[in-house]
Amino acid sequence: MTEHEDQPRAEHQLEEERRNDGIGADGAGVAADSVDVHEVAADAADARGDAVADVAESVSADADVHDADSADVRGADGVPDVADVVESAADVRTVNAARVREVTSVVGAWTDEDTRRAVAAAKTIVVKVGSSSLTQPSGHLDVDKLEALAGALANVRLAGANVVLVSSGAIAAGFGPLGFASRPTDVATQQACASVGQGLLMAQYETAFGRYGVRVGQLLITADDTMQPQQYRNARRTMATMLDLGVVPIVNENDALASNEIRFGDNDRLSALIANMVRADALVLLTDVDALYTAPPKEAGSRKISFVPNVTAMIDEIRVGGTGSGVGTGGMVTKLEAARMAAVSGIPAVMTCASNAGPALMGDNVGTAFAPVKQRGTAKRLWIKFASHPQGTLIADAGAAAAVRAGRASLLAAGVLETRGDFAAGDAVWIDDEDGNHLARGLVAYDSEEVPDMLGRTTAQLRRLLGDEYAHPLVHRDNLVLV
């Protein structure tokens, strides 16, 4: 019996951590190299802004044009004067360097004002609008609502910010013209409506943004596109190029092709994933209510919540309806989840009604502001946490589970009791404790056929029995994210 075998399993985990993950340990490099094909953060650009907004930038106190909208910059002929649009939007978004406030710690440091200033000064903004905010009660597309939204976003784009619009509305725009009185419930008809409606929706957006000289481009995404590393990278690079060219990407789930088995189901979660994908500085969620409330707004005693400093701590205290309107798929639950995803990714967010889009983007006190609660991680870690699709599960013993929970610990074969599912090296897997609770997601370094022979063995044993190539963590800490 070796000296390692004399120690309890929990001590194996800690000792192996020191050996494999200490400074200069070559095990870390090997484990990381084994999943290079799944690196989501392959580009140097992914290192940008790894810390949450180092400062909450302030909008000039002298700017007095917060209520400017598209109507304010139209000439006598009703056509927007682009120069006026640029000037009025830029005035609102001018940063007063003397008032920049450094945020020294994340949780608890951001105030309501800080959060709204950060949104107003954001260089890249993701805006999500739901179906109910773009349609009439009958289900037909409401062109006036769409044009008002386009005007607010064009102001921001012409002021120099990058804008990504995540827009629902394809099914809602399509079922009316196809003769349906209400949204169909069967998948095949919904997909047919989406095929018709997406073209109508984009045509209206092109016209509305075109009046301001802003070009738009369509990007249809399925859930699988965000789960597969190569497709994720391709989508990210496409959007980055569009933004560099001054284009406003208009993103929607590809409803015509998505299956019920693997889909977002609403664009709230998609918008938070897109915000991570483009390294956005702010997320704005537009819906059919003006803000978040302590209970459904129509209930007696329901109170408006203007600021949420820590949505992860508060989310269980808010009672909301779980379903959306008759023309959409989301509800307040999905919007809170999107705000939570943004907050733990270091992205400030605001939720309000679509008619408040302009004021929200300018930092006005409308809707509900959600402060970031964590520092922004690398693109790879954010992908693992929110977009990866676990193919199996590793069951950690008590000692290994404690080490993983403590953070920055690799998962070693010595601390794993069981493996479930079929997965290949580089796939995402769940890491669970013995009670079945999810602890983390990670990229596994070995496939499901190799892992059983490794379980419970120390690094020294693995090297002696199976060879040097097996003397590394099952999931290296650089590829492991707590959930």
Short mmCIF file of C-alpha atoms in Angstrom, two decimals:
data_model
loop_
_atom_site.label_atom_id
_atom_site.label_comp_id
_atom_site.label_asym_id
_atom_site.label_seq_id
_atom_site.Cartn_x
_atom_site.Cartn_y
_atom_site.Cartn_z
CA MET A 1 0.00 0.00 0.00
CA THR A 2 1.38 3.42 -0.95
CA GLU A 3 1.43 6.42 1.32
CA HIS A 4 -1.39 7.87 -0.77
CA GLU A 5 -3.58 4.85 -0.14
CA ASP A 6 -3.23 5.34 3.63
CA GLN A 7 -5.00 8.70 3.48
CA PRO A 8 -8.77 9.25 3.49
CA ARG A 9 -10.29 10.02 0.12
CA ALA A 10 -10.86 13.71 1.01
CA GLU A 11 -7.15 14.10 1.74
CA HIS A 12 -6.35 12.48 -1.60
CA GLN A 13 -8.28 15.27 -3.28
CA LEU A 14 -6.38 18.03 -1.48
CA GLU A 15 -2.97 16.39 -1.91
CA GLU A 16 -3.61 15.74 -5.58
CA GLU A 17 -4.76 19.34 -5.98
CA ARG A 18 -1.43 20.57 -4.68
CA ARG A 19 0.46 18.26 -7.00
CA ASN A 20 -1.59 18.79 -10.16
CA ASP A 21 -2.70 22.39 -9.76
CA GLY A 22 0.19 24.01 -7.94
CA ILE A 23 2.30 26.72 -9.55
CA GLY A 24 4.36 25.20 -12.31
CA ALA A 25 2.49 21.89 -12.28
CA ASP A 26 2.58 20.39 -15.75
CA GLY A 27 -0.61 18.44 -15.18
CA ALA A 28 -2.62 21.63 -15.63
CA GLY A 29 -1.20 22.27 -19.06
CA VAL A 30 -1.83 18.75 -20.28
CA ALA A 31 -5.41 18.65 -19.04
CA ALA A 32 -6.17 22.00 -20.63
CA ASP A 33 -4.50 20.98 -23.91
CA SER A 34 -6.69 17.91 -24.14
CA VAL A 35 -9.78 20.03 -24.79
CA ASP A 36 -8.34 22.65 -27.14
CA VAL A 37 -10.95 21.73 -29.73
CA HIS A 38 -13.60 22.97 -27.33
CA GLU A 39 -11.96 26.32 -26.49
CA VAL A 40 -14.61 28.97 -26.83
CA ALA A 41 -12.18 31.73 -25.96
CA ALA A 42 -9.77 31.06 -28.79
CA ASP A 43 -9.30 34.68 -29.77
CA ALA A 44 -7.27 37.24 -27.89
CA ALA A 45 -10.34 39.44 -27.97
CA ASP A 46 -11.92 37.15 -25.41
CA ALA A 47 -9.63 38.58 -22.76
CA ARG A 48 -11.25 41.99 -23.11
CA GLY A 49 -13.05 43.11 -20.00
CA ASP A 50 -12.46 39.95 -17.94
CA ALA A 51 -13.23 42.09 -14.91
CA VAL A 52 -16.72 43.51 -14.50
CA ALA A 53 -16.96 47.08 -15.78
CA ASP A 54 -13.97 48.50 -14.01
CA VAL A 55 -15.87 51.70 -13.59
CA ALA A 56 -19.48 52.70 -13.73
CA GLU A 57 -19.32 55.52 -16.23
CA SER A 58 -21.42 58.59 -15.66
CA VAL A 59 -23.63 60.39 -18.12
CA SER A 60 -23.11 64.16 -18.20
CA ALA A 61 -25.28 65.89 -15.64
CA ASP A 62 -25.73 68.73 -18.08
CA ALA A 63 -27.47 66.58 -20.66
CA ASP A 64 -31.07 67.71 -20.66
CA VAL A 65 -32.36 65.85 -23.67
CA HIS A 66 -33.29 62.58 -21.96
CA ASP A 67 -36.77 62.61 -23.43
CA ALA A 68 -35.61 62.92 -27.04
CA ASP A 69 -37.13 60.30 -29.30
CA SER A 70 -37.49 59.78 -33.00
CA ALA A 71 -40.27 62.36 -33.25
CA ASP A 72 -37.99 65.08 -31.88
CA VAL A 73 -35.54 64.78 -34.74
CA ARG A 74 -37.90 64.63 -37.71
CA GLY A 75 -37.91 67.43 -40.24
CA ALA A 76 -40.97 69.11 -41.68
CA ASP A 77 -41.39 66.24 -44.13
CA GLY A 78 -41.45 63.69 -41.31
CA VAL A 79 -38.10 62.20 -42.29
CA PRO A 80 -35.48 62.06 -39.52
CA ASP A 81 -32.63 64.55 -39.74
CA VAL A 82 -29.67 62.22 -39.21
CA ALA A 83 -27.38 65.01 -38.02
CA ASP A 84 -29.88 65.96 -35.33
CA VAL A 85 -30.26 62.32 -34.31
CA VAL A 86 -26.51 61.95 -33.89
CA GLU A 87 -26.16 65.19 -31.96
CA SER A 88 -29.02 64.58 -29.53
CA ALA A 89 -28.07 60.96 -28.87
CA ALA A 90 -24.39 61.77 -28.44
CA ASP A 91 -25.22 64.56 -25.98
CA VAL A 92 -27.04 62.12 -23.74
CA ARG A 93 -24.30 59.49 -23.93
CA THR A 94 -21.36 61.88 -23.35
CA VAL A 95 -19.25 60.60 -20.49
CA ASN A 96 -18.12 63.10 -17.88
CA ALA A 97 -14.65 61.81 -16.98
CA ALA A 98 -14.56 63.83 -13.76
CA ARG A 99 -17.57 61.92 -12.45
CA VAL A 100 -16.40 58.40 -13.22
CA ARG A 101 -16.87 56.31 -10.11
CA GLU A 102 -14.61 53.32 -9.58
CA VAL A 103 -16.34 50.19 -8.36
CA THR A 104 -13.92 48.55 -5.95
CA SER A 105 -15.97 45.46 -5.22
CA VAL A 106 -18.81 43.93 -7.13
CA VAL A 107 -21.51 42.68 -4.77
CA GLY A 108 -23.01 45.58 -2.87
CA ALA A 109 -20.87 48.25 -4.56
CA TRP A 110 -23.20 49.08 -7.44
CA THR A 111 -26.00 51.52 -6.71
CA ASP A 112 -29.09 52.11 -8.83
CA GLU A 113 -27.45 55.22 -10.24
CA ASP A 114 -24.21 53.37 -11.01
CA THR A 115 -26.09 50.67 -12.89
CA ARG A 116 -28.09 53.08 -15.00
CA ARG A 117 -25.01 55.19 -15.77
CA ALA A 118 -23.22 52.05 -16.94
CA VAL A 119 -26.12 51.24 -19.29
CA ALA A 120 -26.11 54.79 -20.65
CA ALA A 121 -22.36 54.71 -21.27
CA ALA A 122 -22.21 51.14 -22.63
CA LYS A 123 -20.18 50.66 -25.79
CA THR A 124 -22.01 47.46 -26.75
CA ILE A 125 -25.66 46.96 -25.81
CA VAL A 126 -27.96 43.98 -26.32
CA VAL A 127 -31.67 44.86 -26.41
CA LYS A 128 -34.37 42.20 -26.28
CA VAL A 129 -37.97 42.90 -27.31
CA GLY A 130 -40.82 40.42 -26.96
CA SER A 131 -43.68 39.58 -29.30
CA SER A 132 -46.30 41.33 -27.18
CA SER A 133 -44.36 44.59 -27.45
CA LEU A 134 -44.46 44.52 -31.25
CA THR A 135 -48.00 43.36 -32.01
CA GLN A 136 -51.57 44.55 -31.80
CA PRO A 137 -54.06 42.67 -29.61
CA SER A 138 -55.28 40.91 -32.76
CA GLY A 139 -51.84 39.44 -33.28
CA HIS A 140 -50.87 41.55 -36.28
CA LEU A 141 -47.53 43.35 -36.31
CA ASP A 142 -47.85 46.89 -34.94
CA VAL A 143 -45.69 48.97 -37.28
CA ASP A 144 -45.91 52.08 -35.08
CA LYS A 145 -44.43 50.21 -32.10
CA LEU A 146 -41.69 48.75 -34.25
CA GLU A 147 -40.79 52.15 -35.72
CA ALA A 148 -40.64 53.75 -32.27
CA LEU A 149 -38.24 51.05 -31.09
CA ALA A 150 -36.11 51.40 -34.21
CA GLY A 151 -35.89 55.16 -33.62
CA ALA A 152 -34.65 54.71 -30.05
CA LEU A 153 -32.04 52.14 -31.08
CA ALA A 154 -30.92 54.18 -34.09
CA ASN A 155 -30.23 57.13 -31.79
CA VAL A 156 -27.91 54.97 -29.71
CA ARG A 157 -26.20 53.42 -32.73
CA LEU A 158 -25.58 56.80 -34.38
CA ALA A 159 -24.11 58.08 -31.12
CA GLY A 160 -21.35 55.49 -31.46
CA ALA A 161 -22.55 52.48 -29.46
CA ASN A 162 -22.80 48.98 -30.90
CA VAL A 163 -26.36 47.64 -30.74
CA VAL A 164 -27.59 44.06 -31.02
CA LEU A 165 -31.38 43.58 -31.14
CA VAL A 166 -32.81 40.23 -30.08
CA SER A 167 -36.33 40.37 -31.45
CA SER A 168 -39.21 37.97 -31.05
CA GLY A 169 -42.23 38.38 -33.26
CA ALA A 170 -41.83 36.03 -36.22
CA ILE A 171 -44.72 33.74 -35.28
CA ALA A 172 -46.83 36.67 -34.07
CA ALA A 173 -46.20 38.54 -37.31
CA GLY A 174 -47.04 35.51 -39.42
CA PHE A 175 -50.20 34.00 -37.98
CA GLY A 176 -52.42 37.01 -38.74
CA PRO A 177 -51.56 37.20 -42.46
CA LEU A 178 -52.06 33.43 -42.71
CA GLY A 179 -55.64 33.81 -41.51
CA PHE A 180 -55.40 32.65 -37.90
CA ALA A 181 -57.32 34.59 -35.26
CA SER A 182 -54.83 33.66 -32.53
CA ARG A 183 -51.44 32.05 -32.15
CA PRO A 184 -51.52 28.40 -33.29
CA THR A 185 -50.60 25.79 -30.71
CA ASP A 186 -49.19 22.98 -32.86
CA VAL A 187 -45.50 23.11 -33.71
CA ALA A 188 -45.80 22.59 -37.47
CA THR A 189 -48.22 25.51 -37.91
CA GLN A 190 -46.14 27.72 -35.62
CA GLN A 191 -43.08 27.00 -37.74
CA ALA A 192 -44.98 27.82 -40.91
CA CYS A 193 -46.10 31.11 -39.35
CA ALA A 194 -42.51 31.85 -38.33
CA SER A 195 -41.33 31.27 -41.90
CA VAL A 196 -43.81 33.83 -43.21
CA GLY A 197 -43.54 36.22 -40.28
CA GLN A 198 -39.73 36.45 -40.10
CA GLY A 199 -39.57 37.95 -43.58
CA LEU A 200 -42.31 40.45 -42.76
CA LEU A 201 -40.61 41.37 -39.51
CA MET A 202 -37.22 41.98 -41.13
CA ALA A 203 -38.74 44.01 -43.96
CA GLN A 204 -40.28 46.38 -41.42
CA TYR A 205 -37.03 46.64 -39.46
CA GLU A 206 -35.04 47.40 -42.62
CA THR A 207 -37.43 50.20 -43.53
CA ALA A 208 -37.58 51.63 -40.01
CA PHE A 209 -33.81 51.65 -39.40
CA GLY A 210 -33.15 52.71 -42.99
CA ARG A 211 -34.86 56.03 -42.38
CA TYR A 212 -31.97 56.84 -40.06
CA GLY A 213 -29.30 55.51 -42.38
CA VAL A 214 -28.69 52.47 -40.17
CA ARG A 215 -28.21 49.09 -41.81
CA VAL A 216 -29.51 45.91 -40.18
CA GLY A 217 -28.75 42.24 -40.72
CA GLN A 218 -30.63 39.08 -39.80
CA LEU A 219 -29.09 36.31 -37.70
CA LEU A 220 -31.24 33.26 -36.92
CA ILE A 221 -29.88 31.00 -34.18
CA THR A 222 -30.92 27.66 -32.74
CA ALA A 223 -30.06 26.47 -29.24
CA ASP A 224 -27.68 23.96 -30.78
CA ASP A 225 -25.68 26.82 -32.30
CA THR A 226 -24.79 28.06 -28.82
CA MET A 227 -24.10 24.60 -27.41
CA GLN A 228 -21.56 23.54 -30.04
CA PRO A 229 -18.23 25.34 -29.56
CA GLN A 230 -17.42 25.76 -33.27
CA GLN A 231 -20.89 27.08 -34.11
CA TYR A 232 -20.74 29.37 -31.09
CA ARG A 233 -17.42 30.80 -32.31
CA ASN A 234 -18.80 31.25 -35.82
CA ALA A 235 -21.85 33.13 -34.55
CA ARG A 236 -19.69 35.29 -32.29
CA ARG A 237 -17.30 36.20 -35.10
CA THR A 238 -20.14 36.97 -37.49
CA MET A 239 -21.73 39.36 -35.01
CA ALA A 240 -18.38 40.96 -34.19
CA THR A 241 -17.80 41.64 -37.89
CA MET A 242 -21.31 43.03 -38.33
CA LEU A 243 -20.77 45.40 -35.40
CA ASP A 244 -17.39 46.48 -36.79
CA LEU A 245 -19.16 47.35 -40.05
CA GLY A 246 -21.75 49.46 -38.23
CA VAL A 247 -24.57 46.96 -38.77
CA VAL A 248 -27.25 46.30 -36.15
CA PRO A 249 -27.61 42.48 -35.94
CA ILE A 250 -31.23 41.44 -35.44
CA VAL A 251 -31.22 38.04 -33.76
CA ASN A 252 -34.09 35.60 -33.36
CA GLU A 253 -34.38 31.93 -32.61
CA ASN A 254 -34.78 29.99 -35.83
CA ASP A 255 -38.35 28.93 -35.03
CA ALA A 256 -38.83 27.34 -38.45
CA LEU A 257 -36.08 24.78 -37.76
CA ALA A 258 -35.86 24.49 -33.98
CA SER A 259 -37.23 21.31 -32.40
CA ASN A 260 -39.06 21.07 -29.10
CA GLU A 261 -36.31 18.79 -27.81
CA ILE A 262 -33.60 21.45 -28.11
CA ARG A 263 -34.67 25.07 -28.22
CA PHE A 264 -34.62 28.22 -26.14
CA GLY A 265 -38.43 28.51 -26.11
CA ASP A 266 -38.17 32.25 -25.53
CA ASN A 267 -35.72 34.98 -26.44
CA ASP A 268 -35.04 36.14 -22.88
CA ARG A 269 -32.41 33.47 -22.22
CA LEU A 270 -31.12 33.87 -25.77
CA SER A 271 -30.57 37.59 -25.19
CA ALA A 272 -28.43 36.90 -22.10
CA LEU A 273 -26.39 34.34 -24.05
CA ILE A 274 -25.93 36.85 -26.88
CA ALA A 275 -24.83 39.48 -24.34
CA ASN A 276 -22.11 37.07 -23.22
CA MET A 277 -21.25 36.16 -26.79
CA VAL A 278 -20.57 39.76 -27.87
CA ARG A 279 -19.04 40.81 -24.53
CA ALA A 280 -21.83 43.36 -24.07
CA ASP A 281 -21.59 46.14 -21.51
CA ALA A 282 -25.35 46.21 -20.88
CA LEU A 283 -28.56 44.22 -21.44
CA VAL A 284 -31.96 45.88 -21.82
CA LEU A 285 -35.05 43.64 -21.59
CA LEU A 286 -38.18 45.19 -23.10
CA THR A 287 -41.54 43.67 -22.23
CA ASP A 288 -45.20 44.64 -21.81
CA VAL A 289 -44.93 45.73 -18.16
CA ASP A 290 -43.11 48.82 -16.96
CA ALA A 291 -40.96 47.13 -14.29
CA LEU A 292 -40.52 44.19 -11.94
CA TYR A 293 -43.03 43.97 -9.08
CA THR A 294 -43.09 42.05 -5.81
CA ALA A 295 -46.12 40.13 -7.14
CA PRO A 296 -48.20 40.22 -10.33
CA PRO A 297 -48.86 43.97 -10.85
CA LYS A 298 -52.66 43.65 -10.75
CA GLU A 299 -52.64 42.07 -7.30
CA ALA A 300 -53.39 44.25 -4.30
CA GLY A 301 -50.28 45.22 -2.39
CA SER A 302 -47.94 44.58 -5.30
CA ARG A 303 -45.03 47.03 -5.24
CA LYS A 304 -42.71 48.17 -7.99
CA ILE A 305 -39.04 47.26 -7.59
CA SER A 306 -36.79 49.95 -9.08
CA PHE A 307 -33.43 48.40 -8.24
CA VAL A 308 -32.19 44.88 -7.57
CA PRO A 309 -28.65 44.91 -6.11
CA ASN A 310 -28.32 41.11 -6.08
CA VAL A 311 -30.82 39.22 -8.21
CA THR A 312 -29.38 35.83 -7.26
CA ALA A 313 -30.23 36.48 -3.60
CA MET A 314 -33.60 38.08 -4.31
CA ILE A 315 -35.02 35.88 -7.04
CA ASP A 316 -36.75 33.44 -4.68
CA GLU A 317 -38.48 36.28 -2.82
CA ILE A 318 -40.37 37.54 -5.87
CA ARG A 319 -43.63 35.87 -6.86
CA VAL A 320 -44.28 36.23 -10.56
CA GLY A 321 -46.51 34.73 -13.20
CA GLY A 322 -44.89 31.92 -15.11
CA THR A 323 -46.45 32.34 -18.54
CA GLY A 324 -46.31 35.08 -21.09
CA SER A 325 -48.90 36.87 -23.17
CA GLY A 326 -51.04 35.20 -25.78
CA VAL A 327 -48.60 36.09 -28.55
CA GLY A 328 -45.31 35.23 -26.83
CA THR A 329 -43.60 32.29 -25.17
CA GLY A 330 -41.87 33.91 -22.20
CA GLY A 331 -42.98 35.41 -18.92
CA MET A 332 -41.51 37.25 -15.97
CA VAL A 333 -39.74 34.09 -14.80
CA THR A 334 -37.67 33.90 -17.98
CA LYS A 335 -36.85 37.60 -17.81
CA LEU A 336 -35.62 37.24 -14.25
CA GLU A 337 -33.49 34.31 -15.35
CA ALA A 338 -32.02 36.44 -18.16
CA ALA A 339 -31.29 39.23 -15.67
CA ARG A 340 -29.64 36.69 -13.35
CA MET A 341 -27.49 35.33 -16.17
CA ALA A 342 -26.40 38.87 -17.02
CA ALA A 343 -25.73 39.79 -13.39
CA VAL A 344 -23.51 36.78 -12.69
CA SER A 345 -21.68 37.52 -15.95
CA GLY A 346 -20.82 41.04 -14.81
CA ILE A 347 -23.34 42.75 -17.10
CA PRO A 348 -25.71 45.45 -15.77
CA ALA A 349 -29.30 45.10 -16.98
CA VAL A 350 -32.54 47.08 -17.12
CA MET A 351 -36.03 45.68 -17.61
CA THR A 352 -38.93 47.92 -18.65
CA CYS A 353 -41.72 48.29 -21.20
CA ALA A 354 -40.91 48.87 -24.87
CA SER A 355 -42.28 52.42 -24.79
CA ASN A 356 -39.52 53.24 -22.27
CA ALA A 357 -36.73 51.98 -24.54
CA GLY A 358 -35.28 55.43 -25.22
CA PRO A 359 -35.20 56.62 -21.58
CA ALA A 360 -33.82 53.25 -20.41
CA LEU A 361 -30.96 53.42 -22.90
CA MET A 362 -30.19 56.97 -21.79
CA GLY A 363 -29.93 55.98 -18.13
CA ASP A 364 -33.22 57.44 -16.93
CA ASN A 365 -34.92 56.07 -13.82
CA VAL A 366 -37.42 53.80 -15.58
CA GLY A 367 -38.15 50.12 -15.09
CA THR A 368 -35.98 47.92 -12.89
CA ALA A 369 -32.18 48.03 -12.87
CA PHE A 370 -30.19 44.87 -12.03
CA ALA A 371 -26.64 45.36 -10.75
CA PRO A 372 -23.83 42.95 -11.66
CA VAL A 373 -23.05 40.55 -8.83
CA LYS A 374 -19.85 38.97 -10.09
CA GLN A 375 -16.82 39.84 -12.12
CA ARG A 376 -17.01 38.93 -15.76
CA GLY A 377 -15.27 35.68 -16.57
CA THR A 378 -13.56 34.66 -19.77
CA ALA A 379 -15.70 33.81 -22.78
CA LYS A 380 -14.82 30.13 -22.34
CA ARG A 381 -16.02 30.02 -18.73
CA LEU A 382 -19.22 31.88 -19.61
CA TRP A 383 -19.87 29.43 -22.43
CA ILE A 384 -19.35 26.47 -20.09
CA LYS A 385 -21.69 27.97 -17.50
CA PHE A 386 -24.58 29.06 -19.72
CA ALA A 387 -24.36 27.58 -23.20
CA SER A 388 -22.70 24.18 -22.95
CA HIS A 389 -24.88 21.07 -23.10
CA PRO A 390 -23.70 18.46 -20.55
CA GLN A 391 -23.48 14.98 -22.04
CA GLY A 392 -22.96 13.09 -18.79
CA THR A 393 -22.35 13.31 -15.06
CA LEU A 394 -19.45 12.69 -12.70
CA ILE A 395 -20.43 11.90 -9.09
CA ALA A 396 -17.94 13.39 -6.62
CA ASP A 397 -17.38 12.02 -3.12
CA ALA A 398 -17.73 14.28 -0.07
CA GLY A 399 -14.11 15.41 -0.07
CA ALA A 400 -13.98 16.16 -3.78
CA ALA A 401 -17.36 17.92 -3.61
CA ALA A 402 -16.08 20.17 -0.81
CA ALA A 403 -12.95 20.99 -2.80
CA VAL A 404 -15.00 21.84 -5.90
CA ARG A 405 -17.42 23.99 -3.88
CA ALA A 406 -14.48 25.92 -2.44
CA GLY A 407 -13.64 27.08 -5.95
CA ARG A 408 -10.62 26.84 -8.24
CA ALA A 409 -10.16 23.10 -7.65
CA SER A 410 -9.75 20.47 -10.35
CA LEU A 411 -11.77 17.27 -10.16
CA LEU A 412 -9.46 14.28 -9.80
CA ALA A 413 -10.19 10.62 -10.46
CA ALA A 414 -9.41 9.87 -6.81
CA GLY A 415 -12.47 11.85 -5.76
CA VAL A 416 -15.02 10.47 -8.25
CA LEU A 417 -17.33 7.63 -7.28
CA GLU A 418 -19.31 7.06 -10.46
CA THR A 419 -19.82 8.24 -14.02
CA ARG A 420 -23.10 8.41 -15.93
CA GLY A 421 -23.88 8.99 -19.59
CA ASP A 422 -21.90 8.77 -22.81
CA PHE A 423 -19.42 11.55 -23.48
CA ALA A 424 -16.22 12.18 -25.40
CA ALA A 425 -13.07 13.95 -24.26
CA GLY A 426 -13.77 17.67 -24.38
CA ASP A 427 -17.54 17.34 -23.84
CA ALA A 428 -19.31 19.25 -21.10
CA VAL A 429 -20.42 17.21 -18.09
CA TRP A 430 -22.22 17.85 -14.82
CA ILE A 431 -20.30 17.43 -11.57
CA ASP A 432 -22.76 16.30 -8.88
CA ASP A 433 -22.43 15.47 -5.20
CA GLU A 434 -23.58 12.13 -3.80
CA ASP A 435 -27.10 13.52 -3.23
CA GLY A 436 -27.51 14.42 -6.89
CA ASN A 437 -27.06 18.17 -6.50
CA HIS A 438 -25.36 19.94 -9.39
CA LEU A 439 -22.11 21.53 -8.21
CA ALA A 440 -20.49 22.57 -11.46
CA ARG A 441 -20.21 22.13 -15.19
CA GLY A 442 -16.89 21.27 -16.76
CA LEU A 443 -15.11 20.00 -19.85
CA VAL A 444 -13.98 16.43 -19.22
CA ALA A 445 -10.50 15.39 -20.38
CA TYR A 446 -11.33 11.71 -21.02
CA ASP A 447 -14.20 9.85 -22.66
CA SER A 448 -16.82 7.82 -20.83
CA GLU A 449 -15.18 4.50 -21.77
CA GLU A 450 -11.87 5.50 -20.20
CA VAL A 451 -13.11 7.08 -16.97
CA PRO A 452 -14.38 3.95 -15.12
CA ASP A 453 -10.86 2.46 -15.00
CA MET A 454 -9.57 5.71 -13.49
CA LEU A 455 -12.08 6.17 -10.67
CA GLY A 456 -10.76 6.22 -7.12
CA ARG A 457 -7.12 6.10 -8.19
CA THR A 458 -4.45 8.65 -7.27
CA THR A 459 -2.23 10.29 -9.84
CA ALA A 460 0.67 8.00 -8.89
CA GLN A 461 -1.51 4.93 -9.32
CA LEU A 462 -2.85 6.13 -12.68
CA ARG A 463 0.66 6.81 -13.95
CA ARG A 464 1.86 3.38 -12.84
CA LEU A 465 -1.16 1.37 -14.01
CA LEU A 466 -2.40 3.23 -17.10
CA GLY A 467 0.45 5.47 -18.21
CA ASP A 468 1.43 9.14 -18.04
CA GLU A 469 -1.41 10.25 -20.32
CA TYR A 470 -3.92 9.31 -17.61
CA ALA A 471 -2.15 11.08 -14.74
CA HIS A 472 -4.16 14.28 -15.05
CA PRO A 473 -7.46 15.68 -13.64
CA LEU A 474 -10.73 14.44 -15.09
CA VAL A 475 -11.85 18.08 -15.20
CA HIS A 476 -9.19 20.74 -14.84
CA ARG A 477 -10.08 23.79 -12.78
CA ASP A 478 -9.60 26.07 -15.82
CA ASN A 479 -12.43 24.16 -17.51
CA LEU A 480 -14.75 23.96 -14.48
CA VAL A 481 -17.42 26.50 -13.51
CA LEU A 482 -19.61 26.41 -10.40
CA VAL A 483 -23.38 26.58 -10.92
#
